C-alpha positions as a Python dict, from the first residue, in 0.01 Angstrom:
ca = {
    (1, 'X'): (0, 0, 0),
    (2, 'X'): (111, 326, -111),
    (3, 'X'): (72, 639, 122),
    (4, 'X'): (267, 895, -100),
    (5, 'X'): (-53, 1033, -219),
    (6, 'X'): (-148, 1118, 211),
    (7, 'X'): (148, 1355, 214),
    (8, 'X'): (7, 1468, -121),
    (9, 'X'): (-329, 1529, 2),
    (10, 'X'): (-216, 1691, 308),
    (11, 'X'): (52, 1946, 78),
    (12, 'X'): (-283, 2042, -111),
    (13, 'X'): (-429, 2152, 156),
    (14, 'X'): (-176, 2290, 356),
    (15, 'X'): (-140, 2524, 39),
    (16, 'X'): (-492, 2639, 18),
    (17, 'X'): (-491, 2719, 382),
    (18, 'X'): (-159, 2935, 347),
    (19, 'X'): (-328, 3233, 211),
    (20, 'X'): (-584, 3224, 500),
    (21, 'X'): (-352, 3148, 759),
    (22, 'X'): (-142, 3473, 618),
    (23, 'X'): (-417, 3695, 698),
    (24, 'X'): (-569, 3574, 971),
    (25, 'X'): (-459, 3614, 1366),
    (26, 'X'): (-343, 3242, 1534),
    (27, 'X'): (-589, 3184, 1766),
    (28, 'X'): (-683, 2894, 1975),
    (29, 'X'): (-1031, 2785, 1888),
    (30, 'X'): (-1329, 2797, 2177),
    (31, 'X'): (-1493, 2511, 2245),
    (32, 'X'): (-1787, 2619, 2110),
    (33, 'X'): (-1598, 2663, 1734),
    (34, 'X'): (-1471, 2304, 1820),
    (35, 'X'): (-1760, 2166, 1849),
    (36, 'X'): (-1953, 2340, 1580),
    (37, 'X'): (-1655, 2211, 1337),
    (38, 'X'): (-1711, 1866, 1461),
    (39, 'X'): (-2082, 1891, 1376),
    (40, 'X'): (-1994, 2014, 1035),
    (41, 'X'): (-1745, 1759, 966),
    (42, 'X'): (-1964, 1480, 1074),
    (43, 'X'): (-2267, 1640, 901),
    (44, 'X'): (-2119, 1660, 524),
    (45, 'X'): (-1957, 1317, 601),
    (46, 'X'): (-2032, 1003, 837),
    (47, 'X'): (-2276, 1125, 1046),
    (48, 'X'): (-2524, 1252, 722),
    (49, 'X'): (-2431, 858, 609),
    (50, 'X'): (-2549, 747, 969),
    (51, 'X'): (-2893, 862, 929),
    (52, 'X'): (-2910, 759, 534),
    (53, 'X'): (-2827, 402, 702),
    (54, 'X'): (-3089, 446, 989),
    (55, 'X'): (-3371, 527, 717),
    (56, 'X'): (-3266, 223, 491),
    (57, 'X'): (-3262, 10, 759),
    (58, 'X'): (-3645, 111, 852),
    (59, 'X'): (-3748, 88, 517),
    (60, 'X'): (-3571, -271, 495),
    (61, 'X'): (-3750, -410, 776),
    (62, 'X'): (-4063, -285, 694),
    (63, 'X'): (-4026, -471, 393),
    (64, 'X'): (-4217, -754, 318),
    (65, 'X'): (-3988, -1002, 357),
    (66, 'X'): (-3676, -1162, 587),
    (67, 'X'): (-3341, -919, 586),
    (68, 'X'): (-3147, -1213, 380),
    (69, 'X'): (-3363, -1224, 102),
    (70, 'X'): (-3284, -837, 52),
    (71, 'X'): (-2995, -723, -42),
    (72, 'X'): (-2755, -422, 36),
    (73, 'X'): (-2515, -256, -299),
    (74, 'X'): (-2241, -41, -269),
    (75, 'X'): (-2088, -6, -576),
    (76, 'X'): (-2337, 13, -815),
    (77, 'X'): (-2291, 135, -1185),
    (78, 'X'): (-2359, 511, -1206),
    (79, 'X'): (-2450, 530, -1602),
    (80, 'X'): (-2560, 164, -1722),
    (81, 'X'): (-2437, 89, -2047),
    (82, 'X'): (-2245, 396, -2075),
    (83, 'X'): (-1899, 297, -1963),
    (84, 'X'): (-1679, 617, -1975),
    (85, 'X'): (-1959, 826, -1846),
    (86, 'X'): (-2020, 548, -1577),
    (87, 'X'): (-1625, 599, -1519),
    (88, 'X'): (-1674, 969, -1511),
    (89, 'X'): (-1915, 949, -1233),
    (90, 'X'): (-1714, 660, -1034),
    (91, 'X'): (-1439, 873, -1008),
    (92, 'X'): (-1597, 1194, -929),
    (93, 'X'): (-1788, 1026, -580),
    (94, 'X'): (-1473, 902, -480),
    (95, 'X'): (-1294, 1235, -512),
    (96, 'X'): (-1582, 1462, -355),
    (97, 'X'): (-1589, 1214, -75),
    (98, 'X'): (-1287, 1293, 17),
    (99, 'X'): (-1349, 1645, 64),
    (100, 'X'): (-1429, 1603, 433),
    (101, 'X'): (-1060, 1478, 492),
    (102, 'X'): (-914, 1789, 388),
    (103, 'X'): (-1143, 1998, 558),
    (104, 'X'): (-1034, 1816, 856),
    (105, 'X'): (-645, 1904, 726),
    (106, 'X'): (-761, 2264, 709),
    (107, 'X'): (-894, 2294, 1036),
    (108, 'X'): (-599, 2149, 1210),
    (109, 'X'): (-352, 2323, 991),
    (110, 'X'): (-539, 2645, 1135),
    (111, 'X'): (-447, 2522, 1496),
    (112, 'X'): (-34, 2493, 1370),
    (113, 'X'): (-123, 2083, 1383),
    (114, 'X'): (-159, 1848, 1033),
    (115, 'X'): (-267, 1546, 948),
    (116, 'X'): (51, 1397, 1065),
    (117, 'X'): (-67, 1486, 1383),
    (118, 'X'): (-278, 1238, 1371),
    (119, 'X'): (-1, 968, 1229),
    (120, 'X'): (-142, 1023, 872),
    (121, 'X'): (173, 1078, 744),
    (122, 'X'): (464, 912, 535),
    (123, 'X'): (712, 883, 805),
    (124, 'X'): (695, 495, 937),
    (125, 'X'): (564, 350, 579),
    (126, 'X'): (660, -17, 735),
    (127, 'X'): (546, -38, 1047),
    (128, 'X'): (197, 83, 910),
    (129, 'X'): (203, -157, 664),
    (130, 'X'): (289, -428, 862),
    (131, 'X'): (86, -332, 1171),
    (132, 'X'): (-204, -317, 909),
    (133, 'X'): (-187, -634, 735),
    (134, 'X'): (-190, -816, 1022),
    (135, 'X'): (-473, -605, 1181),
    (136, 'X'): (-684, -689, 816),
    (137, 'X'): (-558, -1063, 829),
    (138, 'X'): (-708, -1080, 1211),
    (139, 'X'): (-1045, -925, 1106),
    (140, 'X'): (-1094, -1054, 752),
    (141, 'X'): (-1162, -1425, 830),
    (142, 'X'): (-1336, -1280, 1162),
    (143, 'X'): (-1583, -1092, 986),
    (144, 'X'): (-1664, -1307, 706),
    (145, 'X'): (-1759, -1585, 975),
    (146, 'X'): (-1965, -1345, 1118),
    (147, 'X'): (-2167, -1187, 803),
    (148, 'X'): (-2202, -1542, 749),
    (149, 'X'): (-2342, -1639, 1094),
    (150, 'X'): (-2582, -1266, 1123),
    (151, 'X'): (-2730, -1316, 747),
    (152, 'X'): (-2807, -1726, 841),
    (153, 'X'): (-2999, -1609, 1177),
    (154, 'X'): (-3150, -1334, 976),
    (155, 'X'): (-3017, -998, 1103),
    (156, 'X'): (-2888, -932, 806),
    (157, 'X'): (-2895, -815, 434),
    (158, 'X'): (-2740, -983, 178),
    (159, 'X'): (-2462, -762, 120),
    (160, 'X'): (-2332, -707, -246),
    (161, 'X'): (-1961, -543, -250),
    (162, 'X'): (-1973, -425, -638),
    (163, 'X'): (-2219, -478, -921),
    (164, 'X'): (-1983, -285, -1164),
    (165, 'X'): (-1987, -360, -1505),
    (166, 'X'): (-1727, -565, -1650),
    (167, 'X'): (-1478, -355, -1824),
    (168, 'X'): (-1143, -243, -1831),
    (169, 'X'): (-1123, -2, -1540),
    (170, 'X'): (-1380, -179, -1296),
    (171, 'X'): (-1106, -336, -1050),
    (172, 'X'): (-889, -7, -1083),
    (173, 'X'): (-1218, 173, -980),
    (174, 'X'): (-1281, -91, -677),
    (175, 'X'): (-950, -30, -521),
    (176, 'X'): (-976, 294, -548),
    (177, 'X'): (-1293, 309, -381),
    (178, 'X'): (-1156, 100, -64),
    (179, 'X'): (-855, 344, 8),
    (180, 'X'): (-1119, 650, -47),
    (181, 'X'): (-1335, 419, 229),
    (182, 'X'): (-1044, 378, 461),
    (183, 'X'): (-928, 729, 409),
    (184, 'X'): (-1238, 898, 516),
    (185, 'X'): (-1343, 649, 806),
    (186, 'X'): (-1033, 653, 973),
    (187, 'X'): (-919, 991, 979),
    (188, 'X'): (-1293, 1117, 1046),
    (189, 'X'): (-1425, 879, 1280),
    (190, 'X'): (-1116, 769, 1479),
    (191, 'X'): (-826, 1028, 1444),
    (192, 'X'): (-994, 1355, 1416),
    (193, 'X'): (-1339, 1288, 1643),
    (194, 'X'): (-1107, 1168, 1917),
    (195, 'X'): (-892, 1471, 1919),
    (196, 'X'): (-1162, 1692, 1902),
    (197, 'X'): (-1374, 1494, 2176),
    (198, 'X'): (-1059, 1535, 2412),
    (199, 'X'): (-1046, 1859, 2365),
    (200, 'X'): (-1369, 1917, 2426),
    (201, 'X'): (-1362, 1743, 2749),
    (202, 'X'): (-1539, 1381, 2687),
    (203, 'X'): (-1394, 1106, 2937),
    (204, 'X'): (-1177, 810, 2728),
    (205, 'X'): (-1489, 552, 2762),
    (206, 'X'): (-1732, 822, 2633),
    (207, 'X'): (-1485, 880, 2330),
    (208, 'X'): (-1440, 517, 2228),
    (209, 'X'): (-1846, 490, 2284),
    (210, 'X'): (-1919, 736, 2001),
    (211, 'X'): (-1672, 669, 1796),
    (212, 'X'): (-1757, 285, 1738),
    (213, 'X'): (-2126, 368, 1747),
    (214, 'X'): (-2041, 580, 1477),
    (215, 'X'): (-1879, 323, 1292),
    (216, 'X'): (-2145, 102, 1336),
    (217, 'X'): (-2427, 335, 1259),
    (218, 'X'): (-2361, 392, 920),
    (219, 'X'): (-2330, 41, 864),
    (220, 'X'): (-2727, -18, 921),
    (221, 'X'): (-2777, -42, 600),
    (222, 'X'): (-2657, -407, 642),
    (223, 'X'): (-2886, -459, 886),
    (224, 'X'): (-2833, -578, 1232),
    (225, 'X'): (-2491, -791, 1151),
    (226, 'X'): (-2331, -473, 1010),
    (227, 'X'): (-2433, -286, 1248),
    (228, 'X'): (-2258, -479, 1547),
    (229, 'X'): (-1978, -574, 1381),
    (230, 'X'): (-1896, -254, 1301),
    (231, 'X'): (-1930, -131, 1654),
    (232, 'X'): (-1687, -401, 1786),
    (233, 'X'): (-1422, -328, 1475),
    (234, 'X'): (-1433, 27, 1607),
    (235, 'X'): (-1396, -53, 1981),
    (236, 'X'): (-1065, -241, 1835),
    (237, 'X'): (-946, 28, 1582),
    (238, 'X'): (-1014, 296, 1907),
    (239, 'X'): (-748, 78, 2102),
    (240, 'X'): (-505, 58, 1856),
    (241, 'X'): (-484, 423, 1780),
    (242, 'X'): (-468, 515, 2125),
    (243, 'X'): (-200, 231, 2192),
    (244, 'X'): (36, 355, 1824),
    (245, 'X'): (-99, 696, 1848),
    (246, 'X'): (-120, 630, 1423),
    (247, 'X'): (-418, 613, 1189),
    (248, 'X'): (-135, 495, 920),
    (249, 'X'): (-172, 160, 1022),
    (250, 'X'): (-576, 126, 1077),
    (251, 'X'): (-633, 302, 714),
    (252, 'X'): (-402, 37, 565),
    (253, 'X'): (-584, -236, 738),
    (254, 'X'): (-948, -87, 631),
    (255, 'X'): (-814, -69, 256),
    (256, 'X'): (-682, -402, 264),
    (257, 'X'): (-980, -501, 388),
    (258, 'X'): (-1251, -368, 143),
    (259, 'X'): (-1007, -481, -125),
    (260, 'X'): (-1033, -792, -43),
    (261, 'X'): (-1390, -752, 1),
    (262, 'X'): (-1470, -577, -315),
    (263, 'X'): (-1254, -761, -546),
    (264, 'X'): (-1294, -1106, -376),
    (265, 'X'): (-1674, -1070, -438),
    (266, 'X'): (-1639, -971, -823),
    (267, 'X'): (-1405, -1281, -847),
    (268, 'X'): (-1617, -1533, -656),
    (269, 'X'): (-1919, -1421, -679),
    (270, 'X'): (-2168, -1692, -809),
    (271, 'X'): (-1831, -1929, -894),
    (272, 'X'): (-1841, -2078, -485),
    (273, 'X'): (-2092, -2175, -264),
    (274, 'X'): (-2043, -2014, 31),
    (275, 'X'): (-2040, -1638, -90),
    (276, 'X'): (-2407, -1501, -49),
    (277, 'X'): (-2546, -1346, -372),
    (278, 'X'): (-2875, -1222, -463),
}
């Protein structure tokens, strides 16, 4: 896994905020600014996606119907039968999804801080990678055993990792669509919300709390399965930032793990047994 493209991201930013930081005194924020950036942050990013999930999730139990024999897409085509246009619009979600992730640069380059703050940086490439791999290997087989287990008891949709067409730039797209994934929930939901929820006073437990409920609310959409599974993934990924002070290693393991996820399903899907499909 490459993180050149973090420093990158963070050097973009850093340059749009120069200007402003030129003209404007350094001051340190209130509380009240803190929190009102948090709610901002959260409300153009994870926390809008939270309640999306919630009102899914109501409409997919009021469905007739059991939760398995439903099913759950995330990437879908954008422009059926229209492949560059479709490739157009892949690339354009992941990008503006991002967005949140360097407002979050912004608003810590404002406090003299960065990204690497937060151990989003390109200073300990191998550790992160290692640390991550094994973190993804750990969770991987974990998870699928559990997906497994919560759509068999019926607390779960069937969940459908890609339904891209099949053309040249589809498993391009797919891995670019788990780093953008990993990107945005680990900086957002782990790095930056527990900075800002220390600053703004919350006790450790009460941090870790609403950080994994986070995490496991905007997973709803899978249903009941997703939604706990989640929660306990971020209880872990809480622990292990805390304990590395680094989100390098946790976005690693959340890419490796949606690879696998994403591009697993388009190569086994329908070719083995035990992989759920519609």
């Amino acid at each position: 896994m490459d993180l050149r493209w973090a420093g990158q991201l963070e050097a973009w930013v850093q340059g749009q905020a120069e200007s402003v930081e030129d003209s404007l005194p350094h001051e340190r924020p209130t509380r009240r600014i803190l929190r009102d950036e948090t709610l901002l942050v959260l409300g153009l990013s994870l926390g809008a996606s939270g309640v999306s999930a919630l009102i899914s999730f109501v409409g997919s139990v009021t469905k007739p119907g059991g939760l398995k024999d439903q099913a759950a897409t995330m990437n879908a085509s954008a422009a059926p039968g229209r492949p560059w246009l479709d490739l157009a619009w892949q690339l354009f979600g992941i990008t503006t999804a991002l967005v949140p992730v360097a407002l979050v640069a912004h608003f810590l380059l404002r406090e003299g801080a960065g990204l690497r703050t937060l151990g989003f940086d390109r200073t300990k490439p191998w550790p992160d990678l290692g640390r991550g791999a094994v973190i993804a290997a750990a969770i991987g087989s974990t998870g699928i055993a559990f997906y497994l287990a919560a759509r068999g008891l019926g607390f779960n949709l069937t969940v459908v990792p890609e339904a891209l067409p099949e053309v040249w730039w589809k498993y391009p797209v797919l891995i670019l669509s788990a780093i953008q994934n990993a990107v945005l929930e680990e900086v957002i939901v782990v790095a930056y919300l527990l900075r800002r929820l220390q600053q703004l006073g919350w006790s450790p437990g009460s941090a870790l709390a609403a950080s994994s409920v986070l995490r496991g609310s905007y997973h709803l959409y899978q249903g009941i399965g997703g939604f706990i599974g989640n929660m306990v993934m971020g209880v872990v990924f809480v622990y292990l930032y805390r304990r590395w002070g680094r989100v390098g290693p946790l976005v690693v393991a959340h890419s490796l793990l949606d690879i696998g996820a994403f591009v697993g399903y388009g190569l086994l899907a329908g070719k083995v047994g035990w992989l759920p499909t519609p």
